[in-house]
Coordinates of N, CA, C and O in Angstrom, one line a residue:
X1195 N 98.1 107.5 115.9 CA 97.0 107.4 116.8 C 97.5 107.1 118.2 O 98.2 106.2 118.4
X1196 N 97.1 107.9 119.1 CA 97.5 107.7 120.5 C 96.5 106.8 121.2 O 95.5 106.4 120.7
X1197 N 96.8 106.5 122.5 CA 96.0 105.6 123.3 C 94.6 106.1 123.5 O 93.6 105.4 123.5
X1198 N 94.4 107.4 123.7 CA 93.1 108.0 123.9 C 92.2 107.9 122.7 O 91.1 107.5 122.8
X1199 N 92.8 108.1 121.5 CA 92.0 107.9 120.3 C 91.7 106.5 120.0 O 90.6 106.2 119.4
X1200 N 92.5 105.5 120.4 CA 92.3 104.1 120.2 C 91.1 103.6 121.0 O 90.4 102.7 120.6
X1201 N 90.9 104.2 122.2 CA 89.8 103.8 123.0 C 88.5 104.4 122.7 O 87.4 103.9 123.0
X1202 N 88.5 105.5 121.9 CA 87.3 106.3 121.6 C 86.6 105.5 120.4 O 87.2 105.1 119.5
X1203 N 85.3 105.5 120.5 CA 84.5 104.8 119.4 C 84.6 105.6 118.2 O 84.4 106.8 118.1
X1204 N 85.0 105.0 117.1 CA 85.1 105.7 115.8 C 83.7 106.1 115.2 O 82.7 105.5 115.6
X1205 N 83.8 107.0 114.3 CA 82.5 107.5 113.7 C 82.0 106.4 112.8 O 82.7 105.6 112.2
X1206 N 80.7 106.3 112.7 CA 80.0 105.3 111.9 C 80.4 105.4 110.4 O 80.4 106.5 109.8
X1207 N 80.8 104.3 109.8 CA 81.3 104.3 108.4 C 80.2 104.9 107.4 O 80.6 105.5 106.4
X1208 N 78.9 104.7 107.7 CA 77.9 105.2 106.8 C 77.8 106.7 106.9 O 77.5 107.4 105.9
X1209 N 78.1 107.3 108.1 CA 78.1 108.7 108.2 C 79.3 109.3 107.4 O 79.2 110.3 106.8
X1210 N 80.5 108.6 107.5 CA 81.6 109.0 106.8 C 81.3 108.9 105.3 O 81.7 109.8 104.5
X1211 N 80.6 107.9 104.8 CA 80.3 107.7 103.4 C 79.4 108.9 103.0 O 79.6 109.5 101.9
X1212 N 78.4 109.3 103.8 CA 77.6 110.4 103.5 C 78.4 111.7 103.4 O 78.2 112.5 102.4
X1213 N 79.3 111.9 104.3 CA 80.1 113.1 104.3 C 81.0 113.1 103.0 O 81.2 114.2 102.4
X1214 N 81.6 112.0 102.7 CA 82.4 111.9 101.5 C 81.6 112.2 100.2 O 82.2 112.7 99.2
X1215 N 80.4 111.8 100.2 CA 79.6 112.0 99.0 C 79.2 113.5 98.9 O 79.2 114.1 97.8
X1216 N 78.9 114.1 100.0 CA 78.5 115.5 100.0 C 79.6 116.5 99.6 O 79.5 117.4 98.8
X1217 N 80.8 116.3 100.3 CA 82.0 117.2 100.0 C 83.2 116.3 99.9 O 83.5 115.5 100.7
X1218 N 84.0 116.6 98.8 CA 85.2 115.8 98.6 C 86.2 116.0 99.8 O 86.5 117.1 100.2
X1219 N 86.7 114.9 100.3 CA 87.7 115.0 101.4 C 87.1 115.1 102.8 O 87.9 114.8 103.8
X1220 N 85.9 115.4 103.0 CA 85.3 115.5 104.3 C 85.2 114.2 105.0 O 85.2 114.2 106.3
X1221 N 85.0 113.1 104.3 CA 85.0 111.8 105.0 C 86.3 111.5 105.7 O 86.4 111.0 106.8
X1222 N 87.4 111.9 105.0 CA 88.7 111.7 105.5 C 88.9 112.6 106.7 O 89.5 112.2 107.7
X1223 N 88.5 113.8 106.6 CA 88.7 114.7 107.8 C 87.9 114.2 109.0 O 88.4 114.3 110.1
X1224 N 86.7 113.7 108.8 CA 85.9 113.1 109.8 C 86.5 112.0 110.6 O 86.3 111.8 111.8
X1225 N 87.4 111.2 109.9 CA 88.0 110.1 110.6 C 89.4 110.4 111.1 O 90.1 109.6 111.5
X1226 N 89.8 111.7 111.0 CA 91.0 112.1 111.5 C 92.2 112.1 110.6 O 93.3 112.3 111.0
X1227 N 91.9 112.0 109.3 CA 93.0 112.0 108.3 C 92.9 113.4 107.5 O 92.6 113.3 106.3
X1228 N 93.1 114.5 108.2 CA 92.9 115.8 107.6 C 93.8 116.0 106.4 O 93.3 116.5 105.4
X1229 N 95.1 115.6 106.5 CA 95.9 115.9 105.3 C 95.5 115.2 104.1 O 95.4 115.7 103.0
X1230 N 95.1 113.9 104.2 CA 94.6 113.2 103.1 C 93.3 113.7 102.5 O 93.1 113.9 101.3
X1231 N 92.4 114.2 103.4 CA 91.2 114.8 103.0 C 91.4 116.1 102.3 O 90.8 116.3 101.2
X1232 N 92.2 116.9 102.8 CA 92.5 118.2 102.1 C 93.2 118.0 100.8 O 93.0 118.8 99.9
X1233 N 94.0 117.0 100.7 CA 94.7 116.7 99.4 C 93.6 116.2 98.4 O 93.7 116.6 97.2
X1234 N 92.7 115.4 98.8 CA 91.6 115.0 97.9 C 90.8 116.2 97.4 O 90.5 116.3 96.3
X1235 N 90.5 117.1 98.4 CA 89.7 118.3 98.0 C 90.5 119.2 97.1 O 89.9 119.7 96.1
X1236 N 91.8 119.3 97.4 CA 92.6 120.2 96.5 C 92.7 119.7 95.1 O 92.5 120.4 94.1
X1237 N 93.0 118.4 95.0 CA 93.2 117.8 93.7 C 91.8 117.7 92.9 O 91.8 117.8 91.7
X1238 N 90.7 117.5 93.6 CA 89.4 117.6 93.0 C 89.2 119.0 92.4 O 88.8 119.1 91.2
X1239 N 89.5 120.0 93.1 CA 89.3 121.4 92.6 C 90.3 121.7 91.5 O 89.9 122.2 90.4
X1240 N 91.6 121.4 91.7 CA 92.5 121.7 90.7 C 92.3 121.0 89.3 O 92.3 121.6 88.3
X1241 N 92.0 119.7 89.4 CA 91.8 119.0 88.2 C 90.4 119.3 87.5 O 90.3 119.3 86.3
X1242 N 89.4 119.7 88.3 CA 88.2 120.2 87.7 C 88.5 121.5 87.0 O 88.0 121.7 85.9
X1243 N 89.3 122.4 87.5 CA 89.7 123.7 86.9 C 90.5 123.4 85.6 O 90.3 124.1 84.6
X1244 N 91.4 122.5 85.7 CA 92.2 122.2 84.5 C 91.3 121.6 83.4 O 91.4 122.1 82.2
X1245 N 90.5 120.7 83.7 CA 89.6 120.1 82.7 C 88.6 121.2 82.1 O 88.4 121.3 80.9
X1246 N 88.2 122.1 83.0 CA 87.3 123.2 82.6 C 88.0 124.1 81.5 O 87.4 124.5 80.6
X1247 N 89.3 124.3 81.7 CA 90.0 125.2 80.8 C 90.3 124.5 79.5 O 90.3 125.2 78.4
X1248 N 90.5 123.2 79.4 CA 90.9 122.6 78.2 C 89.7 121.9 77.5 O 89.8 121.5 76.3
X1249 N 88.6 121.7 78.1 CA 87.4 121.1 77.5 C 86.7 122.1 76.5 O 86.7 123.3 76.8
X1250 N 86.2 121.6 75.4 CA 85.5 122.5 74.5 C 84.3 123.1 75.1 O 83.7 122.6 76.1
X1251 N 83.9 124.3 74.7 CA 82.8 125.0 75.2 C 81.5 124.3 75.1 O 80.6 124.6 75.8
X1252 N 81.3 123.4 74.1 CA 80.0 122.8 73.9 C 79.8 121.6 74.8 O 78.8 120.9 74.7
X1253 N 80.8 121.3 75.7 CA 80.6 120.1 76.6 C 79.7 120.5 77.8 O 79.6 121.7 78.2
X1254 N 79.1 119.5 78.4 CA 78.3 119.8 79.6 C 79.2 120.2 80.8 O 80.4 120.0 80.7
X1255 N 78.5 120.6 81.8 CA 79.3 121.0 83.0 C 80.0 119.8 83.6 O 81.1 119.9 84.1
X1256 N 79.4 118.6 83.5 CA 80.0 117.4 84.0 C 81.2 117.0 83.1 O 82.3 116.7 83.7
X1257 N 81.1 117.2 81.9 CA 82.2 116.9 81.0 C 83.3 117.9 81.1 O 84.5 117.5 81.0
X1258 N 83.0 119.1 81.5 CA 84.0 120.1 81.6 C 84.8 120.0 82.9 O 85.8 120.7 83.1
X1259 N 84.3 119.3 83.9 CA 84.9 119.1 85.2 C 85.2 117.6 85.5 O 85.3 117.2 86.6
X1260 N 85.3 116.8 84.4 CA 85.4 115.4 84.6 C 86.6 114.9 85.4 O 86.4 113.9 86.2
X1261 N 87.7 115.4 85.3 CA 88.9 114.9 86.1 C 88.7 115.2 87.6 O 89.0 114.4 88.4
X1262 N 88.1 116.3 87.9 CA 87.8 116.6 89.3 C 86.8 115.7 89.9 O 86.9 115.2 91.0
X1263 N 85.8 115.4 89.1 CA 84.7 114.5 89.5 C 85.3 113.1 89.7 O 84.9 112.3 90.5
X1264 N 86.3 112.7 88.8 CA 86.9 111.4 88.9 C 87.7 111.3 90.2 O 87.5 110.2 90.9
X1265 N 88.4 112.3 90.6 CA 89.1 112.2 91.9 C 88.2 112.2 93.0 O 88.4 111.4 94.0
X1266 N 87.1 112.9 93.0 CA 86.0 112.9 94.0 C 85.5 111.5 94.1 O 85.3 111.0 95.2
X1267 N 85.2 110.9 93.0 CA 84.7 109.5 93.0 C 85.6 108.5 93.6 O 85.2 107.6 94.2
X1268 N 86.9 108.8 93.4 CA 87.9 107.9 94.0 C 88.0 108.1 95.5 O 88.3 107.1 96.3
X1269 N 87.7 109.3 96.0 CA 87.9 109.6 97.4 C 86.7 108.9 98.2 O 86.9 108.7 99.4
X1270 N 85.6 108.8 97.6 CA 84.4 108.2 98.4 C 84.6 106.8 98.9 O 84.5 106.6 100.1
X1271 N 85.0 105.8 98.1 CA 85.2 104.5 98.6 C 86.5 104.4 99.5 O 86.5 103.6 100.4
X1272 N 87.4 105.3 99.2 CA 88.6 105.3 100.1 C 88.3 105.7 101.5 O 88.7 105.1 102.5
X1273 N 87.5 106.8 101.7 CA 87.1 107.2 103.0 C 86.3 106.2 103.7 O 86.4 105.9 104.9
X1274 N 85.3 105.6 102.9 CA 84.5 104.5 103.5 C 85.3 103.3 104.0 O 85.1 102.8 105.1
X1275 N 86.3 102.9 103.1 CA 87.1 101.8 103.5 C 87.9 102.0 104.7 O 87.9 101.2 105.6
X1276 N 88.5 103.2 104.8 CA 89.3 103.5 106.0 C 88.4 103.6 107.3 O 88.8 103.1 108.4
X1277 N 87.2 104.2 107.1 CA 86.3 104.2 108.3 C 85.8 102.8 108.7 O 85.7 102.5 109.9
X1278 N 85.6 102.0 107.7 CA 85.1 100.6 108.0 C 86.2 99.8 108.7 O 86.0 99.1 109.7
X1279 N 87.5 100.0 108.3 CA 88.6 99.4 109.0 C 88.7 99.8 110.4 O 88.9 99.0 111.3
X1280 N 88.6 101.1 110.6 CA 88.7 101.7 112.0 C 87.5 101.1 112.8 O 87.7 100.8 114.0
X1281 N 86.3 101.1 112.3 CA 85.1 100.6 113.0 C 85.3 99.1 113.4 O 85.0 98.7 114.5
X1282 N 85.7 98.3 112.4 CA 85.9 96.8 112.7 C 87.0 96.6 113.7 O 86.9 95.7 114.5
X1283 N 88.1 97.3 113.6 CA 89.2 97.2 114.5 C 88.7 97.6 116.0 O 89.0 96.8 116.9
X1284 N 88.0 98.6 116.1 CA 87.4 99.0 117.4 C 86.5 98.0 117.9 O 86.5 97.7 119.1
X1285 N 85.6 97.4 117.1 CA 84.7 96.4 117.5 C 85.4 95.2 118.0 O 84.9 94.6 119.0
X1286 N 86.5 94.8 117.4 CA 87.2 93.6 117.9 C 87.8 93.8 119.2 O 88.0 92.9 120.0
X1287 N 88.3 95.1 119.5 CA 88.9 95.4 120.8 C 87.9 95.6 121.9 O 88.3 95.5 123.1
X1288 N 86.7 95.9 121.5 CA 85.6 96.2 122.5 C 84.4 95.4 122.2 O 83.4 95.9 121.7
X1289 N 84.4 94.1 122.5 CA 83.3 93.2 122.2 C 82.1 93.5 123.1 O 82.1 94.1 124.1

């Protein structure tokens, strides 16, 4: 993070939370961690495809993509936590 980014007001953590819920990895992209966000999106997709291939045909759509949904669920609080840390750090520097 350079000096220009440190002085800029970070995105609201609740908006980051909403983005992370809508699309896997987008919350991370919104806070400037593109590589982490794209890795979450990639692993969400890959693990959903793997689970889809190995799950029995009589399982529901959620059951057939469970590993991908699990990674997506892990990415949501991670993006929010990082956004909240950025937000609180900025607030302390700019009272």
